[in-house]
Short mmCIF file of C-alpha atoms in Angstrom, two decimals:
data_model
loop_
_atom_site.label_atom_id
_atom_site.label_comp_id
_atom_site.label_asym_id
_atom_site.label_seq_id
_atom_site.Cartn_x
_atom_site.Cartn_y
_atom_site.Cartn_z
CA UNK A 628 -17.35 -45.45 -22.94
CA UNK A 629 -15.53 -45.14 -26.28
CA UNK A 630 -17.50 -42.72 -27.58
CA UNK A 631 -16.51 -40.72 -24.27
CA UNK A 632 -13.28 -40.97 -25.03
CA UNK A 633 -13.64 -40.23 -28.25
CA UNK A 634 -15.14 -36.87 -27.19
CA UNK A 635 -13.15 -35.94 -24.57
CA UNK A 636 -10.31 -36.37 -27.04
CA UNK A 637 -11.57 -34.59 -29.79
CA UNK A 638 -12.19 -31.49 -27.06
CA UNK A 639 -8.83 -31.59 -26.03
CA UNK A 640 -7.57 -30.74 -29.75
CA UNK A 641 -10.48 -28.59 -30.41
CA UNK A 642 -9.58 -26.60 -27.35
CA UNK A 643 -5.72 -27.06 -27.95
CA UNK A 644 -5.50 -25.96 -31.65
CA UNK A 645 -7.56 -22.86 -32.40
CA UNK A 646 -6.33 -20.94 -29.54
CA UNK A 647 -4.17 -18.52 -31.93
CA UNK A 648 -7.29 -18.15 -34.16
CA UNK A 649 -9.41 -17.36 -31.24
CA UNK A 650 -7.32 -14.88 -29.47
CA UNK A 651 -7.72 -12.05 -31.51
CA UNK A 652 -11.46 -12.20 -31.61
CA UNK A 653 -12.29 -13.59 -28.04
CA UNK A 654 -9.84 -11.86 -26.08
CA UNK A 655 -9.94 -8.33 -27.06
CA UNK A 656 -13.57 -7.61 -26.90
CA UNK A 657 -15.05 -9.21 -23.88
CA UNK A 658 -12.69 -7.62 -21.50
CA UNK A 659 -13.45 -4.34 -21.87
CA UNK A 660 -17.45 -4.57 -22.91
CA UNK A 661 -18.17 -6.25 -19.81
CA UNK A 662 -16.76 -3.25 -17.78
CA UNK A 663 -18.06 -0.63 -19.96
CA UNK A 664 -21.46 0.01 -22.41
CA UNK A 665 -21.32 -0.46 -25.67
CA UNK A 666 -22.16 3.30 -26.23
CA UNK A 667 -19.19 4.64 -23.91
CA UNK A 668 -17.11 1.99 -25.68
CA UNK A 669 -18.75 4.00 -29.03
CA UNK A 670 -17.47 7.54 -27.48
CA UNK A 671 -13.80 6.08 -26.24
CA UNK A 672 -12.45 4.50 -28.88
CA UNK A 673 -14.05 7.41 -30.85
CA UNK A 674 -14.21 10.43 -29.27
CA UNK A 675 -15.55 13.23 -31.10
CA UNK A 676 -14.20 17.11 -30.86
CA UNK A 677 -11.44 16.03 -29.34
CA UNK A 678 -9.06 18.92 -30.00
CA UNK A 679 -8.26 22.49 -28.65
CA UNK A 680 -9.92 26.18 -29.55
CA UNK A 681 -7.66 29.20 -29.02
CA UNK A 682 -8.07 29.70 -25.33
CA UNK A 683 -7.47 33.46 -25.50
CA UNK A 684 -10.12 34.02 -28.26
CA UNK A 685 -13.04 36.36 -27.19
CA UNK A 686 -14.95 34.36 -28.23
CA UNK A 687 -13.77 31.16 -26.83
CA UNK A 688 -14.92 30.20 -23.28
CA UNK A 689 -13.03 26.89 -21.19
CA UNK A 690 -13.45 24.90 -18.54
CA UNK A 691 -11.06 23.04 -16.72
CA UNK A 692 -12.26 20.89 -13.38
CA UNK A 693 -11.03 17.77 -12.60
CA UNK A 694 -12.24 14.71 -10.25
CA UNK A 695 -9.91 14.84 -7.34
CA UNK A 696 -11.32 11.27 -6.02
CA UNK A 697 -9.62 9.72 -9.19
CA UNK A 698 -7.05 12.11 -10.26
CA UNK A 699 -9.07 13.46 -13.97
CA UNK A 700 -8.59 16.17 -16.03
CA UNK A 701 -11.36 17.51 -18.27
CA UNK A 702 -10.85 20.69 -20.30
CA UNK A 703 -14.08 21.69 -22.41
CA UNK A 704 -13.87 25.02 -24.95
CA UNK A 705 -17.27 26.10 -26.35
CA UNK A 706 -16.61 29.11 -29.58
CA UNK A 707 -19.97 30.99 -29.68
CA UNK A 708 -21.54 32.75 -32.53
CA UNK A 709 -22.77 35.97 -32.76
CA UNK A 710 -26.18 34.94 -32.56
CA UNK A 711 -25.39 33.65 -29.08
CA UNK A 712 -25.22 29.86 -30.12
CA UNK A 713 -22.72 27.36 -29.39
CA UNK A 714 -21.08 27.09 -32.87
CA UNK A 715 -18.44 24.70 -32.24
CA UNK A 716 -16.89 22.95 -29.62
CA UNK A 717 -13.81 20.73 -28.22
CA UNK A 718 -12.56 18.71 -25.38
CA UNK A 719 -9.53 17.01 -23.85
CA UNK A 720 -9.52 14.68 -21.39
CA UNK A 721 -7.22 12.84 -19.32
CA UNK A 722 -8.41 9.98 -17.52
CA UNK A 723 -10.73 6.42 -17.24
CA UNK A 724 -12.80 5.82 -20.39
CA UNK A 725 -15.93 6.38 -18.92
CA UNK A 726 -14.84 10.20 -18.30
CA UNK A 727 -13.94 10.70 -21.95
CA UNK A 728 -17.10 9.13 -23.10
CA UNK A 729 -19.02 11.52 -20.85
CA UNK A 730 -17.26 14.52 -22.28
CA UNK A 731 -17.03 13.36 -25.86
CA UNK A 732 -21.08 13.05 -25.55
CA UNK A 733 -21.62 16.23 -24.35
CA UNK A 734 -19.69 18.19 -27.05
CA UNK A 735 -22.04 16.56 -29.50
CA UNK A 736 -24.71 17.69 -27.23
CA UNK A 737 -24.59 21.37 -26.52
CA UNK A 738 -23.61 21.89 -30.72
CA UNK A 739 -25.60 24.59 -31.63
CA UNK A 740 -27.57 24.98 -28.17
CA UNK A 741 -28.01 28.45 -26.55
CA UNK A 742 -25.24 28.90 -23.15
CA UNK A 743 -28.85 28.95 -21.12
CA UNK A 744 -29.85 25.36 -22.68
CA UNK A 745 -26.38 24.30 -22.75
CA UNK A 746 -26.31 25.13 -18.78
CA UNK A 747 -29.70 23.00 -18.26
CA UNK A 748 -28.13 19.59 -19.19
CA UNK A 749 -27.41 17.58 -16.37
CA UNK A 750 -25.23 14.84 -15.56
CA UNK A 751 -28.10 12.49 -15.07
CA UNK A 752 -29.41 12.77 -18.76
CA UNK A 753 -25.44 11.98 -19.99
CA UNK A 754 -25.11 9.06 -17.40
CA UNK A 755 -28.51 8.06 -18.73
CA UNK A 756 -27.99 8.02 -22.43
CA UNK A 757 -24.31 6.35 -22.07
CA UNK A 758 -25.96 3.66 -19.36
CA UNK A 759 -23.03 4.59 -17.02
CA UNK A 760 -22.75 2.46 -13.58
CA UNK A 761 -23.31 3.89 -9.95
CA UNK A 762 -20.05 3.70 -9.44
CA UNK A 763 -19.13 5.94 -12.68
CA UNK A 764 -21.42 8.44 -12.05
CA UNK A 765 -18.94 11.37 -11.39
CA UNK A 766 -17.40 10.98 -14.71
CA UNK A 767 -20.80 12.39 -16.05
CA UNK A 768 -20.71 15.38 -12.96
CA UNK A 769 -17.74 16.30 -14.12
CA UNK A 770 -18.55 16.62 -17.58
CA UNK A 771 -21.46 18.82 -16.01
CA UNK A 772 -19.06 20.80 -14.44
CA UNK A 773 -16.95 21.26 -17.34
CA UNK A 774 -19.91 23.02 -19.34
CA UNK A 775 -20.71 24.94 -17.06
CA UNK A 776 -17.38 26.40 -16.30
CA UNK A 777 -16.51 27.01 -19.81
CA UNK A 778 -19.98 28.74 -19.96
CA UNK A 779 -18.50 31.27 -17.06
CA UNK A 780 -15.72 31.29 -18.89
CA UNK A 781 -16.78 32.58 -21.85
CA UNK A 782 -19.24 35.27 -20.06
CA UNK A 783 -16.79 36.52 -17.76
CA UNK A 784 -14.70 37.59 -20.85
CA UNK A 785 -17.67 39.38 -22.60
CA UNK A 786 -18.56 41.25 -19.59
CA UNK A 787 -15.03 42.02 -18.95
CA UNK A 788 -14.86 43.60 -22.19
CA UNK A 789 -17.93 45.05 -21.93
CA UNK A 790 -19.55 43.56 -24.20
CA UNK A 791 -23.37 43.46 -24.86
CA UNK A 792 -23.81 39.87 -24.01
CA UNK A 793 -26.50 40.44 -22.06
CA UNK A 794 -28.87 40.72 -23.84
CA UNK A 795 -31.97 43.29 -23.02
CA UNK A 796 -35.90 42.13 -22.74
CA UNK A 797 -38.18 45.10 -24.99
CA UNK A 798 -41.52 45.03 -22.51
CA UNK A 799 -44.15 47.31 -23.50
CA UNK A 800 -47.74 47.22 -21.67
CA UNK A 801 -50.51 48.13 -23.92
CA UNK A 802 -52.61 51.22 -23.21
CA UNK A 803 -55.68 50.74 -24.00
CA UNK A 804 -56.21 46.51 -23.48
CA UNK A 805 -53.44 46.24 -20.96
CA UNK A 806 -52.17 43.09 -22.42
CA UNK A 807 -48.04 42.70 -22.06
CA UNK A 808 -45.61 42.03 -24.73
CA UNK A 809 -42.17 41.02 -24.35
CA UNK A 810 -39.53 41.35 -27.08
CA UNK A 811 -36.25 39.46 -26.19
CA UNK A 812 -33.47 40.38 -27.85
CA UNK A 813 -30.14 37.83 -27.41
CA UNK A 814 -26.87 39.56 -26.17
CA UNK A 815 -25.03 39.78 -29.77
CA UNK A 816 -21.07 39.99 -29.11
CA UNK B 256 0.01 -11.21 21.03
CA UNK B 257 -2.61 -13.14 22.20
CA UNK B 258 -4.86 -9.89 21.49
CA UNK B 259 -3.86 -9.92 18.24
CA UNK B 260 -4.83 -13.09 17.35
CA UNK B 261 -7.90 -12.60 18.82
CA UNK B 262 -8.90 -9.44 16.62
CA UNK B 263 -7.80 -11.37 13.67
CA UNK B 264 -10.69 -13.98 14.22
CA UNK B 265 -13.39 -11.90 14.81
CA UNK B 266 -12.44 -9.85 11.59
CA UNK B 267 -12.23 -13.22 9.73
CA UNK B 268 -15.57 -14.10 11.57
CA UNK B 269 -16.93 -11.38 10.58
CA UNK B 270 -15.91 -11.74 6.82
CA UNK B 271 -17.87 -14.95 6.61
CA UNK B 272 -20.88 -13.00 7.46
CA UNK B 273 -20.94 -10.83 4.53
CA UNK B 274 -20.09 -11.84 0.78
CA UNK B 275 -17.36 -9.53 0.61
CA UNK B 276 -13.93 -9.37 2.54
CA UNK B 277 -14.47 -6.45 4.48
CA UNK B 278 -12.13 -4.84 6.38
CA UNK B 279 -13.88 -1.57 8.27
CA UNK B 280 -11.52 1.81 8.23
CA UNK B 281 -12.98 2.62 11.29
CA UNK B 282 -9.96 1.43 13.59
CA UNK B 283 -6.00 1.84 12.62
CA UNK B 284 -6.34 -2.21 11.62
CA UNK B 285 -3.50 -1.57 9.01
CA UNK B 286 -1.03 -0.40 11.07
CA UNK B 287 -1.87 -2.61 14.20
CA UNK B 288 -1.67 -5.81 12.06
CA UNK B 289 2.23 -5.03 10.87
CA UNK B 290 3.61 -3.14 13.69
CA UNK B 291 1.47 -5.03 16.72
CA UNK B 292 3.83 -7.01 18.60
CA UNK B 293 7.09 -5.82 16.74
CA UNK B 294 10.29 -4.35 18.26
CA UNK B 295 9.94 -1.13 16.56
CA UNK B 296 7.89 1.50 18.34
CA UNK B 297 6.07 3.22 15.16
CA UNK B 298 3.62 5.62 16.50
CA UNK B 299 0.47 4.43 15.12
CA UNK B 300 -1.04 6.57 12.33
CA UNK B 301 2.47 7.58 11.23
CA UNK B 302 2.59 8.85 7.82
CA UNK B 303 6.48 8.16 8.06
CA UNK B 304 7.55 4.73 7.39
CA UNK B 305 10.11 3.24 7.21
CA UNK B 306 9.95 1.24 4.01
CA UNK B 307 12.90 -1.21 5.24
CA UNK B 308 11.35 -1.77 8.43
CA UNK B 309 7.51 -2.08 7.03
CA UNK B 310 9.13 -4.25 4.57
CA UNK B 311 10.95 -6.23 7.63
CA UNK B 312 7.77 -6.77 9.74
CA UNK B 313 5.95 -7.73 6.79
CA UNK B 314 7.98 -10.24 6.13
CA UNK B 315 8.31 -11.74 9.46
CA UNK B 316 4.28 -11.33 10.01
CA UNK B 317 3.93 -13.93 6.90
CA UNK B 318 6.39 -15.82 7.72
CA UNK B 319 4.44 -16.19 11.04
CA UNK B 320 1.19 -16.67 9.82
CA UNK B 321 1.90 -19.06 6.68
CA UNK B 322 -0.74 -21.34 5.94
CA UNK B 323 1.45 -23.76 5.24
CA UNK B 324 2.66 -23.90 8.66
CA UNK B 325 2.32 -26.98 10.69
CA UNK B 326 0.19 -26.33 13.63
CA UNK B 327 -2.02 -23.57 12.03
CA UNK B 328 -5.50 -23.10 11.68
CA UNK B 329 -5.51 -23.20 7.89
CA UNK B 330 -8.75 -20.86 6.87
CA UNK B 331 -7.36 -18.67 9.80
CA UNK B 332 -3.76 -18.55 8.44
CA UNK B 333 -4.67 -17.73 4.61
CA UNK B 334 -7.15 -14.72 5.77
CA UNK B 335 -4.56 -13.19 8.35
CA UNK B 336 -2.49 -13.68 5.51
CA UNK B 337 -4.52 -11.46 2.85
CA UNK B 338 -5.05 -9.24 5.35
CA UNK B 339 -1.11 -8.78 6.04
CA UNK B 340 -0.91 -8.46 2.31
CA UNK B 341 -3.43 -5.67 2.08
CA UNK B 342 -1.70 -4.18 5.04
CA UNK B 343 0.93 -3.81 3.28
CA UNK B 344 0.17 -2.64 -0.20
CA UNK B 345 -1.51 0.20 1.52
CA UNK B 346 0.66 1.25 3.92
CA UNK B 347 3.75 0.94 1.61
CA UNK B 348 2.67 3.43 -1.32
CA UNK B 349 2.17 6.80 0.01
CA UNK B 350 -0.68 7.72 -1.95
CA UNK B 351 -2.76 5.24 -0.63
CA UNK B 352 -1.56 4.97 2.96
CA UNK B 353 -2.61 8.44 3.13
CA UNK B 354 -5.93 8.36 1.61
CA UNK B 355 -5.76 5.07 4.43
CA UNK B 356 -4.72 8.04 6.65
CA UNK B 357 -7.47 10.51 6.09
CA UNK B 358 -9.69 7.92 6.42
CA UNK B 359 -8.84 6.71 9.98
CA UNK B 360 -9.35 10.32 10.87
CA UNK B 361 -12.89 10.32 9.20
CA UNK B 362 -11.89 12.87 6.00
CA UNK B 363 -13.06 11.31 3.03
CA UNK B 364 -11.62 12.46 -0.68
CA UNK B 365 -15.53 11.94 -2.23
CA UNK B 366 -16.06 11.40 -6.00
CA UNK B 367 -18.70 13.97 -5.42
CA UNK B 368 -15.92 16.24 -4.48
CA UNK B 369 -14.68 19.05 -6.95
CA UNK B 370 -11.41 20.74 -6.99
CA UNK B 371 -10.81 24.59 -6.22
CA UNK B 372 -7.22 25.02 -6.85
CA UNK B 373 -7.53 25.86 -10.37
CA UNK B 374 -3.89 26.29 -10.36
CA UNK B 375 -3.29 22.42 -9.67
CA UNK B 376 -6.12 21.71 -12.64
CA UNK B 377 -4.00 24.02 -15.36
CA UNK B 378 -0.73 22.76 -14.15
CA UNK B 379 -1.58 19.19 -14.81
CA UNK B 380 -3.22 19.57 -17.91
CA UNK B 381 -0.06 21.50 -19.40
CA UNK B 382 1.96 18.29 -18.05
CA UNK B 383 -0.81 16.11 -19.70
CA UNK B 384 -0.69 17.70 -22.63
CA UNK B 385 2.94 18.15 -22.98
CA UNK B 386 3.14 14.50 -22.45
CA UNK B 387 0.49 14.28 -25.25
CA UNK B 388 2.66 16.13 -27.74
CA UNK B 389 6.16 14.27 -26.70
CA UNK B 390 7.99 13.04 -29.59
CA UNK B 391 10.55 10.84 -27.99
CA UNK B 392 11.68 8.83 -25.63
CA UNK B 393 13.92 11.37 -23.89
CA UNK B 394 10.97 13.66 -23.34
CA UNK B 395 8.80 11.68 -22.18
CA UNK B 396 11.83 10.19 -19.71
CA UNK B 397 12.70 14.08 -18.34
CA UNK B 398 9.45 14.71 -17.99
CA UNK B 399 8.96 11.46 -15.62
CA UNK B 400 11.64 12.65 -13.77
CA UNK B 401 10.47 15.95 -13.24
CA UNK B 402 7.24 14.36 -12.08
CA UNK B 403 9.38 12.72 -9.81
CA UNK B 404 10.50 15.10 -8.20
CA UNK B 405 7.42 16.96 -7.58
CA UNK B 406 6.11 13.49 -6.16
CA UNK B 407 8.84 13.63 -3.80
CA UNK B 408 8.62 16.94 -2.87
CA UNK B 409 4.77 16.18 -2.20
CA UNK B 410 5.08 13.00 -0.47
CA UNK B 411 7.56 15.52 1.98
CA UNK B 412 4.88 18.28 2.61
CA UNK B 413 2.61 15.39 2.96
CA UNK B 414 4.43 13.96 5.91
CA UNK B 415 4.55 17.31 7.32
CA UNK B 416 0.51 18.12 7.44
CA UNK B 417 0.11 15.06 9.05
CA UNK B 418 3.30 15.71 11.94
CA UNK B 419 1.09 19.08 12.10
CA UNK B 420 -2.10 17.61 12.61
CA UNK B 421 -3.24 19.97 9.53
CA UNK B 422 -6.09 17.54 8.12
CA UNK B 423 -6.79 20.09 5.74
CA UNK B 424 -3.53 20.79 3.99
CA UNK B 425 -3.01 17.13 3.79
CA UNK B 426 -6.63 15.85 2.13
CA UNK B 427 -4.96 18.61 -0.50
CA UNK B 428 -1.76 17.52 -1.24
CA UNK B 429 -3.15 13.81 -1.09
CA UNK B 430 -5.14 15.29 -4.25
CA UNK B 431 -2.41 16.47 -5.87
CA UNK B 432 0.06 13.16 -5.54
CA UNK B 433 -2.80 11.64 -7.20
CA UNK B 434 -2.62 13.89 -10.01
CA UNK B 435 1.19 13.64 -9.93
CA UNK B 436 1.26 9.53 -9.74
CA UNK B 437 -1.47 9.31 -12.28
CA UNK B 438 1.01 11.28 -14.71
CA UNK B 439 3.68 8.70 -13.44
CA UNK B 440 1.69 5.73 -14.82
CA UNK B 441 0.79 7.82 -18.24
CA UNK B 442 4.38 8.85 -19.15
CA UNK B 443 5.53 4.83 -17.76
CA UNK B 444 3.11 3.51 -20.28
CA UNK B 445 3.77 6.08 -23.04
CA UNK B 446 4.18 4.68 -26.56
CA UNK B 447 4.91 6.87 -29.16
CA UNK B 448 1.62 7.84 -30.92
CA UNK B 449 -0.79 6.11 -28.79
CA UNK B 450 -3.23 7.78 -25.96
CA UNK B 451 -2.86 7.10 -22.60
CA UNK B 452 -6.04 6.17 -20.63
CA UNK B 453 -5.83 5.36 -16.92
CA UNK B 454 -7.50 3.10 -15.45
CA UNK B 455 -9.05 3.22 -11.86
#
């Protein structure tokens, strides 16, 4: 009985006194990393390539689409080399934290990739590696989209000044065994 | 009345049946729930309200169905309750009455959904960003109440579209005064140096 009352007491103070010692470490933290994964915690609070690339550079291609079920903005710029790969890359995005995790990811992820391989990444491999919920799955779609748009973006401008982006495929068929050879050659701009 | 009691308890019947308090979007429950019964003839699925008079029936629905009331089925009382509550957070904001509105007329905005007006896109990312760069208060303050305006001007064509019956235009300006409140809430919470993130 005493010794009950004894601890009972002594919880009382334990709770009452350490609460301004406790704050900083108990309160901050939980909140958030119970809505969000640790890795999309990693890429919001810090977001690589966040930034801007001269939109009006040839070589510059964007891509603005935004989530009209949640009201997000997502602008992605990819600056491609002259052998064709994405060289460097930057994004800005205005909206929940799982949408600028998605992005922030996948300008780490096309670095240095071809457009075509660049184009193949799907929203399912980003929602993957950032464990994103159901219910945040079009944060990672739109960072799909995003890609892929500044991908159009940025061929639509070499075309338009006709540039040799396209590339061209050398076949030549062998005479005398038949056998095919194929000699791509990348689109250099 | 008597009708409207009666659809109250089978929705809070129906409630205990599942774990979550589910209202279905299937009927015009909102509007029937505040305006049932009232003096006021609102047409239902009006996207014009009168906030005075929503505000008015509101008040006098709670004060009618207060569980504290002597006389009243408690359980019943504090779920009619929520339920006038949630009546009336949605039907008071525009933005969400008309999603609320779309919905009764089975036109969903889906997150799978992707935006074509590229012009709506650029313009809010210049706003974004010019909120982004804002150096002062005063900025940031004209700014809000230029998004105000545009807000205002939306909410109007918005009202229109649905006097029209023109689904279409108003699932798209519904889009945009999501864009436009969502810069509302990041220039209200703007501190200098610090970014913005909405939540939702």
């Amino acid at each position: 009985m005493f010794t009950n009352v004894l601890r009972s007491s002594t919880r009382i103070a334990s709770v009452a006194r350490p609460a301004i010692q406790l704050q900083p470490r108990t309160l901050a933290a939980p909140s958030t990393a119970r809505l969000y994964h640790e890795r999309v915690m990693d890429h919001y609070s810090n977001p690589r390539n966040v930034g801007s690339l001269n939109k009006n550079d040839m070589d510059v291609g964007t891509g603005v689409v935004g989530a009209p079920a949640c009201g997000d903005v997502m602008k992605l710029q990819i600056m491609v080399d002259d052998k064709g790969l994405i060289s460097d890359v930057k994004f800005k995005t205005f909206g929940c934290g799982s949408a600028i995790a998605s992005s922030s990811f996948m300008t780490e992820r096309v670095r240095g990739l071809t457009l075509d391989e660049a184009g193949a990444i799907k929203n399912t491999d980003i929602a993957r590696e950032l464990s994103l919920p159901p219910v945040k799955l079009h944060c990672s779609m739109l960072a799909e989209d995003a890609i892929r748009s500044a991908i159009r973006n940025y061929k639509s401008k070499a075309q338009e000044r006709g540039g040799s982006f396209t590339g061209s495929i050398d076949v030549a068929q062998s005479v005398s065994t038949g056998e095919t050879t194929a000699d791509p050659k990348p689109g250099v701009v | 009345m008597k009708v409207f009691s009666i659809n109250l308890r089978n929705i809070s019947r129906f409630s205990t049946s599942t774990t979550k308090f589910y209202i279905p979007l299937c009927d015009s429950k909102y509007y029937s729930v505040l305006f049932q019964g009232s003096d006021t003839s609102t047409p239902p699925h009006a996207f014009n309200l009168s906030n005075t008079t929503l505000k008015q029936n509101y008040l006098s629905k709670q004060k009618q169905f207060h569980p504290d009331k002597p006389n009243i089925d408690h359980d019943y009382a504090l779920q009619t309750s929520s339920l006038i509550n949630k009546a009336y957070e949605t039907l008071l904001h525009p933005l969400s009455r008309a999603v609320y509105l779309l919905e009764l007329n089975g036109i969903e905005i889906a997150e799978s959904d992707s935006i074509h007006d590229s012009t709506l896109l650029m313009d809010m990312l210049e706003l974004r960003e010019q909120l982004e760069d804002a150096q002062s208060e005063e900025e940031v303050t004209q700014l809000r109440h230029d998004n105000g305006q545009s807000i205002q001007q939306t909410t109007h064509l918005l009202s229109q579209a649905f006097e029209n019956n023109d689904l279409e235009s108003a699932k798209n300006l519904t889009i945009k005064l999501r864009y436009l409140c969502n810069l509302d809430v990041a220039a209200r919470d703007w501190q200098p140096g610090a970014p913005v993130v909405i939540q939702h």
